[in-house]
Coordinates of C-alpha atoms in Angstrom, one line a residue:
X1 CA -52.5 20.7 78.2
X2 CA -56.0 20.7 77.2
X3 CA -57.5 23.8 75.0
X4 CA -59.4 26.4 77.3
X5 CA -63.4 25.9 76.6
X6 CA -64.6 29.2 75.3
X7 CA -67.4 31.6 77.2
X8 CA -70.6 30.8 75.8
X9 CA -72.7 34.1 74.9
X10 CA -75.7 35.2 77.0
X11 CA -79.2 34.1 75.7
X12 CA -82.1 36.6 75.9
X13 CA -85.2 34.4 76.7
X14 CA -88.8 36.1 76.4
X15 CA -91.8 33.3 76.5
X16 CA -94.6 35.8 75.4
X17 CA -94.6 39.4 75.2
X18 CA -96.3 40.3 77.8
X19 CA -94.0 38.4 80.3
X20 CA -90.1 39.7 81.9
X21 CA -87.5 38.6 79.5
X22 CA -84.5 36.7 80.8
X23 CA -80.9 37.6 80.3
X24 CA -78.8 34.3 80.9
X25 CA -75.4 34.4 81.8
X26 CA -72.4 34.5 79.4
X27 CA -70.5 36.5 77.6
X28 CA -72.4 39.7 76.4
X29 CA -71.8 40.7 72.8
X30 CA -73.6 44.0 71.0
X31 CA -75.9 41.4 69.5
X32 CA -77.2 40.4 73.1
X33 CA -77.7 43.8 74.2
X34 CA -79.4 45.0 71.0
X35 CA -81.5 41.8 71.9
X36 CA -82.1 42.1 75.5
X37 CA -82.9 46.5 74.4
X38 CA -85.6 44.8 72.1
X39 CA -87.3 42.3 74.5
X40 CA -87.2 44.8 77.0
X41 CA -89.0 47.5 75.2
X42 CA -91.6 44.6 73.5
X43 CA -92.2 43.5 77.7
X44 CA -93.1 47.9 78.4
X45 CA -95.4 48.2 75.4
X46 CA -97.4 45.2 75.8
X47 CA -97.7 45.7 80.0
X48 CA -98.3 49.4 79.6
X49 CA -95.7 50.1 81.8
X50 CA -94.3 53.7 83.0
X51 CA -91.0 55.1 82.4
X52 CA -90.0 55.5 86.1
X53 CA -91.0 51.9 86.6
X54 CA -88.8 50.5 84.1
X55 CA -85.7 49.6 84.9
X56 CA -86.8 47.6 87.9
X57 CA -89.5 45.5 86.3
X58 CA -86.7 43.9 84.7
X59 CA -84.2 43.6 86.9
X60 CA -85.0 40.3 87.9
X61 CA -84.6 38.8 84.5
X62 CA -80.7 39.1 84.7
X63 CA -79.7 35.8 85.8
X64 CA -75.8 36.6 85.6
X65 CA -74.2 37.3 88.8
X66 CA -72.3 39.9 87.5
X67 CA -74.8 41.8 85.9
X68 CA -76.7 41.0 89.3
X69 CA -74.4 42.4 91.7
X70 CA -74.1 45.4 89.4
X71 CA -77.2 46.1 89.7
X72 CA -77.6 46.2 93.4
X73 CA -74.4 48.4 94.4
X74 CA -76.3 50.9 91.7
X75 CA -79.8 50.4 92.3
X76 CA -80.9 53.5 93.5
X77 CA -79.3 55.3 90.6
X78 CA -80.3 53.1 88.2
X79 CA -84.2 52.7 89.2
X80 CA -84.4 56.1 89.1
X81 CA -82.7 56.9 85.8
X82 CA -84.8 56.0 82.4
X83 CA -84.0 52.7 80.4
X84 CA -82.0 54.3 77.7
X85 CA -79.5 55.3 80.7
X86 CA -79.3 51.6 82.2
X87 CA -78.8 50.4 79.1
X88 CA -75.9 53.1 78.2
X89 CA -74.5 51.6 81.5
X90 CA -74.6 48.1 80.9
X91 CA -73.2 48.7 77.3
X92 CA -70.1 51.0 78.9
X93 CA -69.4 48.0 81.6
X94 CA -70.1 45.0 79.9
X95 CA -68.8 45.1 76.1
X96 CA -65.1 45.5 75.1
X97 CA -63.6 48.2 75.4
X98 CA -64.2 50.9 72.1
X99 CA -66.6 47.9 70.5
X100 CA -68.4 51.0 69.0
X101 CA -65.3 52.0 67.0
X102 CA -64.4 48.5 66.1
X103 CA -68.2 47.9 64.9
X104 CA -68.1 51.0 62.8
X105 CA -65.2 50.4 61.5
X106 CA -65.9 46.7 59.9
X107 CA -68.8 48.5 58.8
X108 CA -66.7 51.0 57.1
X109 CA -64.4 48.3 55.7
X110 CA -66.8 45.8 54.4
X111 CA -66.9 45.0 50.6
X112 CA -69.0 42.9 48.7
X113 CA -67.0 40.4 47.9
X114 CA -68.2 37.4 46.5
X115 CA -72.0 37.7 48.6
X116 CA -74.9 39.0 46.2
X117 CA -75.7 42.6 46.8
X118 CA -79.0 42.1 48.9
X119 CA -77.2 39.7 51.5
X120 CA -74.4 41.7 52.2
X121 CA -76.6 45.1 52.3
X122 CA -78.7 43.6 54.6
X123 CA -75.6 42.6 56.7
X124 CA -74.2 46.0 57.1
X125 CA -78.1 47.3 57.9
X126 CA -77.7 44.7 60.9
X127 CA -74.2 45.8 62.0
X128 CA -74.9 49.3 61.9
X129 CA -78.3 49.2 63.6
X130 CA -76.0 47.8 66.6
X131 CA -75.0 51.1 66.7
X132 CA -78.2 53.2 67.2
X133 CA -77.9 55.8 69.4
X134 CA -74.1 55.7 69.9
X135 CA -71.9 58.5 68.0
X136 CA -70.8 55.5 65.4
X137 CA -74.0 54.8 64.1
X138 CA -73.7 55.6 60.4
X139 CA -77.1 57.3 58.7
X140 CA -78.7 56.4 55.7
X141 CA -76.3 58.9 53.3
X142 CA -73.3 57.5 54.8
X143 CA -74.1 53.9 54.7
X144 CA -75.6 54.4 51.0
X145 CA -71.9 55.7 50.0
X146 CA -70.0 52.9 52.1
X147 CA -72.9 50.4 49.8
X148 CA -72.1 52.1 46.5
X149 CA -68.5 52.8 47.0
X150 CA -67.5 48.9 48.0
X151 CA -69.7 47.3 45.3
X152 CA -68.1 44.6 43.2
X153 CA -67.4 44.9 39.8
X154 CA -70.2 42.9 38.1
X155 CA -72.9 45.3 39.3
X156 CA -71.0 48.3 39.6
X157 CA -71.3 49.3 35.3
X158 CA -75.0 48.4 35.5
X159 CA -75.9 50.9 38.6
X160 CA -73.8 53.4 37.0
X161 CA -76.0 53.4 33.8
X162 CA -78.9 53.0 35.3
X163 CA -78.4 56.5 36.7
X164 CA -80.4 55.9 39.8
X165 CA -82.2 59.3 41.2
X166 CA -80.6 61.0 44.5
X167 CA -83.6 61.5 45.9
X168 CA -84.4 57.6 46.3
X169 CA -84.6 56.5 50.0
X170 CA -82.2 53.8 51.3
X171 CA -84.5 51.1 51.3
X172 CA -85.8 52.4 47.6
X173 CA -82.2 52.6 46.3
X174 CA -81.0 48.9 47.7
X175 CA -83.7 47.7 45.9
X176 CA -83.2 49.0 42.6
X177 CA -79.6 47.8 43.2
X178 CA -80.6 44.2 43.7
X179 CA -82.5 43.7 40.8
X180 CA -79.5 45.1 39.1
X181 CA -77.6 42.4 40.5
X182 CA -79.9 39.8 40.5
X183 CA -80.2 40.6 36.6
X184 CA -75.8 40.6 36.5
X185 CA -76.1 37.2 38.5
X186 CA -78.7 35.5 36.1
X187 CA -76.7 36.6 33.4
X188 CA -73.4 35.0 34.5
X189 CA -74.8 31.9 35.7
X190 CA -76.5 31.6 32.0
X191 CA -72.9 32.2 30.9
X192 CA -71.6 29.6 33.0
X193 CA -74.2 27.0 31.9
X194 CA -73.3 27.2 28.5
X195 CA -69.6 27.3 29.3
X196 CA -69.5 24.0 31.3
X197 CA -72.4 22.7 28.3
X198 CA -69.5 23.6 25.9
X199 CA -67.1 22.0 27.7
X200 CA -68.9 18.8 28.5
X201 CA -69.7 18.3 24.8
X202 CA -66.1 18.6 23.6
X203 CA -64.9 16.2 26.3
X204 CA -67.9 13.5 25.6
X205 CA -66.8 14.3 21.6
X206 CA -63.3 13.8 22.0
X207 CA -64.0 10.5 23.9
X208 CA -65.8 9.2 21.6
X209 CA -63.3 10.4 18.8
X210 CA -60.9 8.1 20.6
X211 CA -63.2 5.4 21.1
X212 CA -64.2 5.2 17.8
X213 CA -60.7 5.7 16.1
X214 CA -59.3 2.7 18.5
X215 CA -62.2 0.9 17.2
X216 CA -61.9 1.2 13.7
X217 CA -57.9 0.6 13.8
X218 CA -59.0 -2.5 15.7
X219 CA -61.8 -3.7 13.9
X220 CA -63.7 -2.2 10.6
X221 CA -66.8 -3.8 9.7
X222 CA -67.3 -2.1 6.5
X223 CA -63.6 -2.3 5.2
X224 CA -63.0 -6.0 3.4
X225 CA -60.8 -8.4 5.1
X226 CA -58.3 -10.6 3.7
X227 CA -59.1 -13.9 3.9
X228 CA -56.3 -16.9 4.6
X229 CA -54.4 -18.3 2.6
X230 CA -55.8 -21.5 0.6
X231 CA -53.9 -24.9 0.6
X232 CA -53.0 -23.8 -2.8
X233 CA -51.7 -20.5 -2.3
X234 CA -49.5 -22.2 0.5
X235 CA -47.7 -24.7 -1.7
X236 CA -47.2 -22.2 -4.4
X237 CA -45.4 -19.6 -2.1
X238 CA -43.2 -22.6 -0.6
X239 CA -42.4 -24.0 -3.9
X240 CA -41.3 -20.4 -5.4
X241 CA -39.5 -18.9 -2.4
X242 CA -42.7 -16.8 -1.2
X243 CA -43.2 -15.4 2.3
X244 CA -46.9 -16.2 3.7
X245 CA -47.5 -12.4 5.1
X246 CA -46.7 -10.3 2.2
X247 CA -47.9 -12.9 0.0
X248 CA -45.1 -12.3 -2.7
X249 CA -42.7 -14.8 -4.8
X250 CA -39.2 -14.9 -5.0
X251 CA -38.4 -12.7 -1.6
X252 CA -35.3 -12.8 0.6
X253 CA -37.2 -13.1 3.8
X254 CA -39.4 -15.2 6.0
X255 CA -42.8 -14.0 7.5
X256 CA -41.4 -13.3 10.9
X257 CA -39.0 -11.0 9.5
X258 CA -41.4 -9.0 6.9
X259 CA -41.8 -5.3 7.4
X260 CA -43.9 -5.2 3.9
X261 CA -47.3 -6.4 5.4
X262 CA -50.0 -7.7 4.2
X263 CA -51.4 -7.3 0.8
X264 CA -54.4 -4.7 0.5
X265 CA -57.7 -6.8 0.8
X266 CA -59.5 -4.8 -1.5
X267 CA -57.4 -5.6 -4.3
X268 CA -56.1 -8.9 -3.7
X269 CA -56.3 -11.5 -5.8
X270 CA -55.8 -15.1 -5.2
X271 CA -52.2 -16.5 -6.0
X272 CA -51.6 -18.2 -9.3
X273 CA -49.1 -20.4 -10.9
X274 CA -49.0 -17.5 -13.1
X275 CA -48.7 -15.6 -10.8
X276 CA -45.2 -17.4 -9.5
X277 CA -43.9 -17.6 -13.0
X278 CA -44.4 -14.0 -13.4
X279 CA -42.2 -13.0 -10.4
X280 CA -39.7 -15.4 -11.4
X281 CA -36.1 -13.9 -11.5
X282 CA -34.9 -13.5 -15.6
X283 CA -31.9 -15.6 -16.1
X284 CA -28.8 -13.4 -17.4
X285 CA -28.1 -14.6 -21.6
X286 CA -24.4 -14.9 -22.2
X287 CA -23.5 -14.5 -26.0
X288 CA -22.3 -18.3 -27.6
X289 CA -18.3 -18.3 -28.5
X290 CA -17.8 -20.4 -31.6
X291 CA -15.1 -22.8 -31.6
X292 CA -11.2 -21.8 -31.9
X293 CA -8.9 -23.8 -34.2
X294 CA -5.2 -25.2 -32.7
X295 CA -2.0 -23.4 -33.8
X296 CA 0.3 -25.9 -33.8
X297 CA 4.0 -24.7 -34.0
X298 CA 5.4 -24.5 -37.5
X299 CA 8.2 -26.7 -36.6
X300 CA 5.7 -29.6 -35.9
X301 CA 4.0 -29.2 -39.5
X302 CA 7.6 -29.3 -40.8
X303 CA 8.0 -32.8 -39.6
X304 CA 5.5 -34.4 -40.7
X305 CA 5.5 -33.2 -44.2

């Protein structure tokens, strides 16, 4: 099944002062009715008009049915009671049941959170002024403790230094707080800058760290390279057993299989004859035996004497 469409909230519609304002229908919320309160008593100022007249110069503004049909089973007490009274009776019959309590009590329960000061000050100001004239309104003193008591706890050190006099008003002492806090937030963000600079460098330095090291294992432009072997060199290392990578004479190996690598370029020289000779293997030098005389039997010499 398809999802139910929500109630749309009522609109309060005033195109000048000095004209009836218009209360649309919909849902009615303590924000309308604080609304429609307002536009109302804007439309009585600006026409001049008398208490006892009240109530029914706007009466014809409500367009919701509900609040229509209301009206008209209670008209005669309503025209004659005062505005405050009509609007005590639209509140009572209209918003959810105990919405005073509830109000008061996310008032009560706000913190600060992660909101600078001045926004969320100004956000419980608007909540509780909801609440004028009902028993759940909070006054100044109680809304300043509810303030100090739910501030966060990069402001809260600051305001308690700056020992802030008691005898501020509301409006004086939310002030003084938000420069506080505006000075906290400057401060961290400053902080923060240099953090994430810090951090940038030392990742842009280590990549080019590992650039530059892959580059210079690659490639060194300054380090001397060893040139190839001459024609020369070639014959001499196949003529006396040499390997053409390590470059040296009289090995047991071939180039594929040399783990000795190549000769350091800045000291090489180029192969010799001499050089060969040099690493020549030394022939072992056995002693000479000088020659050994026959022994004949004795029997032998006696026959031929």
């Amino acid at each position: 099944s398809r999802p139910r469409k929500m109630t749309k909230s009522t609109i309060v519609e005033q195109s000048t002062p000095n004209k009836p304002p218009k209360l649309t229908a919909g849902k009615i919320t303590p924000q309308v009715a604080c609304d429609w309160e307002n536009a109302c008593n804007t439309y009585f100022l600006h026409k001049q008009i008398t208490t006892k007249d009240q109530v029914k110069m706007i009466a014809s503004g409500m367009a919701d049915p509900r609040l229509c049909t209301r009206y008209l089973t209670q008209r005669a007490t309503l025209d004659t009671g005062t505005f405050s009274q009509y609007m005590k009776a639209l509140r009572d019959a209209w918003l959810k049941s105990h919405w005073a309590t509830k109000l008061r009590k996310k008032v009560k329960g706000s913190q600060q959170g992660t909101h600078t000061f001045y926004e969320w000050a100004l956000d419980l100001q608007s909540q509780n002024a909801l609440l004028y004239r009902n028993p759940s309104h909070l006054s100044d003193v109680q809304l300043w403790d509810q303030l100090e008591a739910n501030l966060c706890d990069e402001p809260t050190a600051p305001v308690i230094r700056a020992k802030l006099d008691d005898n501020l008003t509301l409006k004086e002492w939310i002030e003084e707080v938000k420069h506080l806090d505006d000075e906290c937030q400057e401060g961290l963000a400053s902080q923060w800058k240099v953090t994430e600079e810090i951090h940038r460098s030392s990742k842009h330095t280590a990549m080019t760290t590992n650039k530059t090291s892959s580059s210079s294992k690659m490639y060194n432009s300054s380090s001397p390279r060893l040139g190839a072997l001459t024609e020369t060199e070639r014959t001499l290392l196949m003529k006396h057993k040499g390997c053409f990578k390590c470059r040296k004479f009289y090995i047991s190996h071939q180039s594929k299989d040399c783990t000795d690598g190549a000769p350091d370029a800045s000291s090489y020289k180029t192969l010799t004859e001499s050089d060969a000779n040099a690493a020549k293997p030394k022939l072992k030098t056995v002693a000479a035996v000088g020659p050994v005389g026959a022994v004949m039997p004795l029997s032998v010499l006696d026959d031929g004497s």
